[in-house]
PDB file of C-alpha atoms in Angstrom:
ATOM      1  CA  MET A   1      40.383 -31.084 145.843  1.00 46.00           C
ATOM      2  CA  LYS A   2      37.332 -33.060 146.706  1.00 44.00           C
ATOM      3  CA  LYS A   3      37.455 -31.750 150.448  1.00 46.00           C
ATOM      4  CA  THR A   4      38.034 -27.961 148.615  1.00 42.00           C
ATOM      5  CA  LEU A   5      34.854 -28.906 146.229  1.00 39.00           C
ATOM      6  CA  ILE A   6      33.218 -30.031 149.338  1.00 40.00           C
ATOM      7  CA  ALA A   7      33.462 -26.904 151.916  1.00 41.00           C
ATOM      8  CA  THR A   8      32.645 -24.270 149.234  1.00 39.00           C
ATOM      9  CA  GLY A   9      29.388 -26.283 148.642  1.00 42.00           C
ATOM     10  CA  GLY A  10      28.838 -26.020 152.407  1.00 42.00           C
ATOM     11  CA  VAL A  11      29.255 -22.601 152.326  1.00 39.00           C
ATOM     12  CA  ALA A  12      27.121 -21.394 149.266  1.00 40.00           C
ATOM     13  CA  LEU A  13      24.446 -24.403 151.524  1.00 37.00           C
ATOM     14  CA  ALA A  14      24.485 -22.396 154.002  1.00 40.00           C
ATOM     15  CA  VAL A  15      24.507 -19.459 152.025  1.00 37.00           C
ATOM     16  CA  VAL A  16      21.517 -20.149 149.982  1.00 35.00           C
ATOM     17  CA  ALA A  17      19.852 -20.825 153.541  1.00 38.00           C
ATOM     18  CA  GLY A  18      20.633 -17.716 155.193  1.00 39.00           C
ATOM     19  CA  PHE A  19      19.015 -15.939 152.664  1.00 33.00           C
ATOM     20  CA  VAL A  20      15.664 -18.301 152.403  1.00 35.00           C
ATOM     21  CA  MET A  21      15.497 -17.935 156.301  1.00 37.00           C
ATOM     22  CA  PHE A  22      16.372 -14.397 156.805  1.00 36.00           C
ATOM     23  CA  GLY A  23      14.706 -13.116 153.721  1.00 40.00           C
ATOM     24  CA  GLY A  24      18.080 -11.996 152.375  1.00 42.00           C
ATOM     25  CA  GLY A  25      17.807 -10.053 149.479  1.00 39.00           C
ATOM     26  CA  ALA A  26      17.108  -6.533 148.580  1.00 39.00           C
ATOM     27  CA  ASP A  27      13.646  -7.627 146.323  1.00 38.00           C
ATOM     28  CA  THR A  28      12.304  -9.690 148.871  1.00 34.00           C
ATOM     29  CA  ALA A  29      12.379  -6.674 151.724  1.00 37.00           C
ATOM     30  CA  GLN A  30      11.101  -4.277 149.542  1.00 39.00           C
ATOM     31  CA  GLU A  31       8.062  -5.931 148.552  1.00 38.00           C
ATOM     32  CA  PRO A  32       4.272  -5.866 150.879  1.00 37.00           C
ATOM     33  CA  VAL A  33       2.686  -8.461 151.868  1.00 39.00           C
ATOM     34  CA  ALA A  34      -0.828  -8.088 151.116  1.00 43.00           C
ATOM     35  CA  ALA A  35      -3.398  -8.885 154.143  1.00 54.00           C
ATOM     36  CA  LEU A  36      -6.048 -11.319 153.704  1.00 68.00           C
ATOM     37  CA  GLU A  37      -9.776  -9.431 153.625  1.00 72.00           C
ATOM     38  CA  GLY A  38     -11.608  -9.695 157.002  1.00 82.00           C
ATOM     39  CA  ALA A  39      -7.458 -10.201 158.673  1.00 90.00           C
ATOM     40  CA  ALA A  40      -6.818  -8.291 162.141  1.00 92.00           C
ATOM     41  CA  LEU A  41      -5.697  -4.657 161.755  1.00 94.00           C
ATOM     42  CA  VAL A  42      -4.528  -3.670 164.958  1.00 94.00           C
ATOM     43  CA  GLN A  43      -3.210  -6.455 167.323  1.00 94.00           C
ATOM     44  CA  ILE A  44      -4.175  -4.936 171.028  1.00 95.00           C
ATOM     45  CA  ILE A  45      -3.699  -6.607 174.545  1.00 95.00           C
ATOM     46  CA  VAL A  46      -7.285  -7.139 175.752  1.00 96.00           C
ATOM     47  CA  PRO A  47      -8.007  -6.149 180.276  1.00 96.00           C
ATOM     48  CA  GLU A  48      -8.275  -9.465 181.380  1.00 96.00           C
ATOM     49  CA  VAL A  49     -10.833  -7.832 184.040  1.00 97.00           C
ATOM     50  CA  LEU A  50     -13.622  -5.485 182.308  1.00 98.00           C
ATOM     51  CA  SER A  51     -15.245  -3.255 184.929  1.00 98.00           C
ATOM     52  CA  GLU A  52     -18.774  -4.165 185.204  1.00 98.00           C
ATOM     53  CA  ASN A  53     -19.877  -1.887 182.307  1.00 98.00           C
ATOM     54  CA  ALA A  54     -17.698  -2.753 179.765  1.00 98.00           C
ATOM     55  CA  ALA A  55     -18.310  -6.313 180.668  1.00 98.00           C
ATOM     56  CA  ILE A  56     -22.187  -5.958 179.864  1.00 98.00           C
ATOM     57  CA  GLY A  57     -21.022  -3.861 176.642  1.00 98.00           C
ATOM     58  CA  LYS A  58     -18.803  -6.645 175.596  1.00 98.00           C
ATOM     59  CA  ARG A  59     -21.865  -8.825 174.578  1.00 98.00           C
ATOM     60  CA  GLY A  60     -23.114  -5.708 172.805  1.00 98.00           C
ATOM     61  CA  PHE A  61     -20.305  -5.458 171.239  1.00 98.00           C
ATOM     62  CA  ASP A  62     -19.689  -8.723 169.828  1.00 98.00           C
ATOM     63  CA  LEU A  63     -23.856  -9.056 169.091  1.00 98.00           C
ATOM     64  CA  TYR A  64     -23.847  -5.704 166.920  1.00 98.00           C
ATOM     65  CA  CYS A  65     -20.420  -3.983 166.303  1.00 98.00           C
ATOM     66  CA  ALA A  66     -17.600  -7.510 165.839  1.00 98.00           C
ATOM     67  CA  GLN A  67     -19.166  -9.005 162.544  1.00 97.00           C
ATOM     68  CA  CYS A  68     -17.836  -5.408 160.997  1.00 96.00           C
ATOM     69  CA  HIS A  69     -15.220  -3.995 163.541  1.00 97.00           C
ATOM     70  CA  GLY A  70     -13.473  -7.397 164.313  1.00 97.00           C
ATOM     71  CA  PRO A  71     -13.661  -9.229 167.155  1.00 97.00           C
ATOM     72  CA  ASN A  72     -12.197  -6.489 170.510  1.00 97.00           C
ATOM     73  CA  ALA A  73     -12.666  -4.001 167.842  1.00 97.00           C
ATOM     74  CA  VAL A  74      -9.367  -4.658 166.008  1.00 97.00           C
ATOM     75  CA  GLY A  75     -10.874  -3.543 162.709  1.00 96.00           C
ATOM     76  CA  GLN A  76     -11.202  -6.245 159.450  1.00 96.00           C
ATOM     77  CA  ASP A  77      -9.034  -5.751 156.658  1.00 94.00           C
ATOM     78  CA  GLY A  78     -11.447  -4.943 153.431  1.00 93.00           C
ATOM     79  CA  VAL A  79     -14.149  -4.468 156.314  1.00 95.00           C
ATOM     80  CA  ALA A  80     -14.626  -2.150 158.776  1.00 96.00           C
ATOM     81  CA  PRO A  81     -11.894   0.032 161.232  1.00 96.00           C
ATOM     82  CA  PRO A  82     -10.254  -0.520 164.327  1.00 97.00           C
ATOM     83  CA  LEU A  83     -11.892   1.127 166.791  1.00 97.00           C
ATOM     84  CA  VAL A  84      -8.819   0.467 169.484  1.00 97.00           C
ATOM     85  CA  HIS A  85      -6.666   3.130 167.430  1.00 96.00           C
ATOM     86  CA  LYS A  86      -5.419   6.229 168.182  1.00 96.00           C
ATOM     87  CA  ILE A  87      -7.878   8.517 165.553  1.00 94.00           C
ATOM     88  CA  TYR A  88     -10.648   7.166 168.085  1.00 96.00           C
ATOM     89  CA  GLU A  89      -9.258   8.350 171.616  1.00 95.00           C
ATOM     90  CA  PRO A  90     -11.618  10.658 173.521  1.00 95.00           C
ATOM     91  CA  SER A  91      -9.968  13.657 172.605  1.00 94.00           C
ATOM     92  CA  HIS A  92     -10.830  13.468 169.247  1.00 94.00           C
ATOM     93  CA  HIS A  93     -13.710  11.307 169.060  1.00 95.00           C
ATOM     94  CA  ALA A  94     -15.922  12.102 171.923  1.00 97.00           C
ATOM     95  CA  ASP A  95     -18.515   9.562 172.984  1.00 98.00           C
ATOM     96  CA  GLU A  96     -21.376  11.612 171.425  1.00 98.00           C
ATOM     97  CA  SER A  97     -19.247  10.772 168.136  1.00 97.00           C
ATOM     98  CA  PHE A  98     -20.018   6.678 168.937  1.00 97.00           C
ATOM     99  CA  GLN A  99     -23.506   7.710 169.793  1.00 98.00           C
ATOM    100  CA  ARG A 100     -24.254   9.345 166.216  1.00 98.00           C
ATOM    101  CA  ALA A 101     -22.666   6.902 164.473  1.00 97.00           C
ATOM    102  CA  VAL A 102     -24.842   4.139 165.846  1.00 98.00           C
ATOM    103  CA  ALA A 103     -28.200   5.716 165.204  1.00 98.00           C
ATOM    104  CA  GLN A 104     -27.173   8.230 162.314  1.00 98.00           C
ATOM    105  CA  GLY A 105     -24.458   5.930 160.661  1.00 97.00           C
ATOM    106  CA  VAL A 106     -21.800   7.835 159.429  1.00 95.00           C
ATOM    107  CA  GLN A 107     -19.530   9.081 155.908  1.00 95.00           C
ATOM    108  CA  ALA A 108     -16.125   7.655 155.687  1.00 92.00           C
ATOM    109  CA  HIS A 109     -13.998   9.996 156.900  1.00 91.00           C
ATOM    110  CA  HIS A 110     -10.819   9.169 158.557  1.00 90.00           C
ATOM    111  CA  TRP A 111     -10.466   5.659 156.503  1.00 92.00           C
ATOM    112  CA  THR A 112     -11.398   4.500 153.108  1.00 92.00           C
ATOM    113  CA  PHE A 113     -14.341   1.241 154.307  1.00 93.00           C
ATOM    114  CA  GLY A 114     -17.169   3.166 152.907  1.00 94.00           C
ATOM    115  CA  ASN A 115     -20.125   4.614 154.618  1.00 96.00           C
ATOM    116  CA  MET A 116     -21.462   2.960 158.221  1.00 96.00           C
ATOM    117  CA  PRO A 117     -24.728   2.555 157.979  1.00 97.00           C
ATOM    118  CA  PRO A 118     -26.969   3.193 161.381  1.00 98.00           C
ATOM    119  CA  VAL A 119     -27.084   0.212 163.685  1.00 98.00           C
ATOM    120  CA  GLN A 120     -30.723  -0.947 164.182  1.00 97.00           C
ATOM    121  CA  GLY A 121     -32.080  -1.856 167.809  1.00 97.00           C
ATOM    122  CA  LEU A 122     -29.472  -0.262 170.515  1.00 98.00           C
ATOM    123  CA  SER A 123     -30.676   2.566 173.160  1.00 98.00           C
ATOM    124  CA  ARG A 124     -28.172   5.170 173.760  1.00 98.00           C
ATOM    125  CA  ALA A 125     -28.020   3.237 177.192  1.00 98.00           C
ATOM    126  CA  ASP A 126     -26.808   0.290 175.422  1.00 98.00           C
ATOM    127  CA  VAL A 127     -24.524   2.621 173.306  1.00 98.00           C
ATOM    128  CA  ALA A 128     -23.002   4.059 176.143  1.00 98.00           C
ATOM    129  CA  LEU A 129     -22.197   0.061 177.667  1.00 98.00           C
ATOM    130  CA  ILE A 130     -20.746  -0.164 174.440  1.00 98.00           C
ATOM    131  CA  ILE A 131     -18.533   3.074 174.482  1.00 98.00           C
ATOM    132  CA  ALA A 132     -17.382   1.724 178.351  1.00 98.00           C
ATOM    133  CA  TYR A 133     -15.969  -1.483 176.500  1.00 98.00           C
ATOM    134  CA  VAL A 134     -14.406   0.251 173.513  1.00 98.00           C
ATOM    135  CA  ARG A 135     -12.649   2.585 176.359  1.00 98.00           C
ATOM    136  CA  GLU A 136     -11.391   0.094 178.191  1.00 98.00           C
ATOM    137  CA  LEU A 137     -10.208  -1.539 175.199  1.00 98.00           C
ATOM    138  CA  GLN A 138      -8.358   1.664 174.179  1.00 98.00           C
ATOM    139  CA  GLN A 139      -7.024   2.491 177.597  1.00 98.00           C
ATOM    140  CA  ALA A 140      -5.375  -1.022 177.985  1.00 97.00           C
ATOM    141  CA  ASN A 141      -3.294   0.143 174.930  1.00 97.00           C
ATOM    142  CA  GLY A 142      -2.414   3.934 175.846  1.00 97.00           C
ATOM    143  CA  ILE A 143      -4.915   5.557 174.010  1.00 96.00           C
ATOM    144  CA  GLN A 144      -6.775   7.904 176.669  1.00 91.00           C
TER     145      GLN A 144
END
C-alpha cells in the first residue's frame, strides 16, 4: 500500500511539473503576454560589417533616431515602430519617404504610435547616410 501511494504521488508530481515547465493547460496557452513599454518590437540580425556610408549613418541614427526607433531600428513598444520591417521596404517606402519624414514629420498611417515630428539638425546628406544604414539592416534581414 505504501509503495502504491508513493508511486501515485510521484506520477502526480511529474504531471504537475510538466504543466509548470511546459505551460500545460488550455488557459495559459491562450493568454497574451504584455510587452514592456520600450521593449524591442522585432529581433534582427545586425551585419558584422557595414559599408563606409552605413557606418557613418549608424552614428547619425544613434544620435537622432535610436531614442525613438530603438537601437538598430528595432522599434520600441509604445514609442515608435521598427524600421527593419517589411512596411519600410524600398518598394513601399522609397528613400524619399524617409527624407520627407525627417524634414516634415509624418502623420501616423501604418502604426498606432502617433505622429512623428520633424527631426531638427539633419541635412539631406545626413539623412541619406542614415538611410544607407537602415537599408543595410533591412537587407541583412531579408527586406529588399
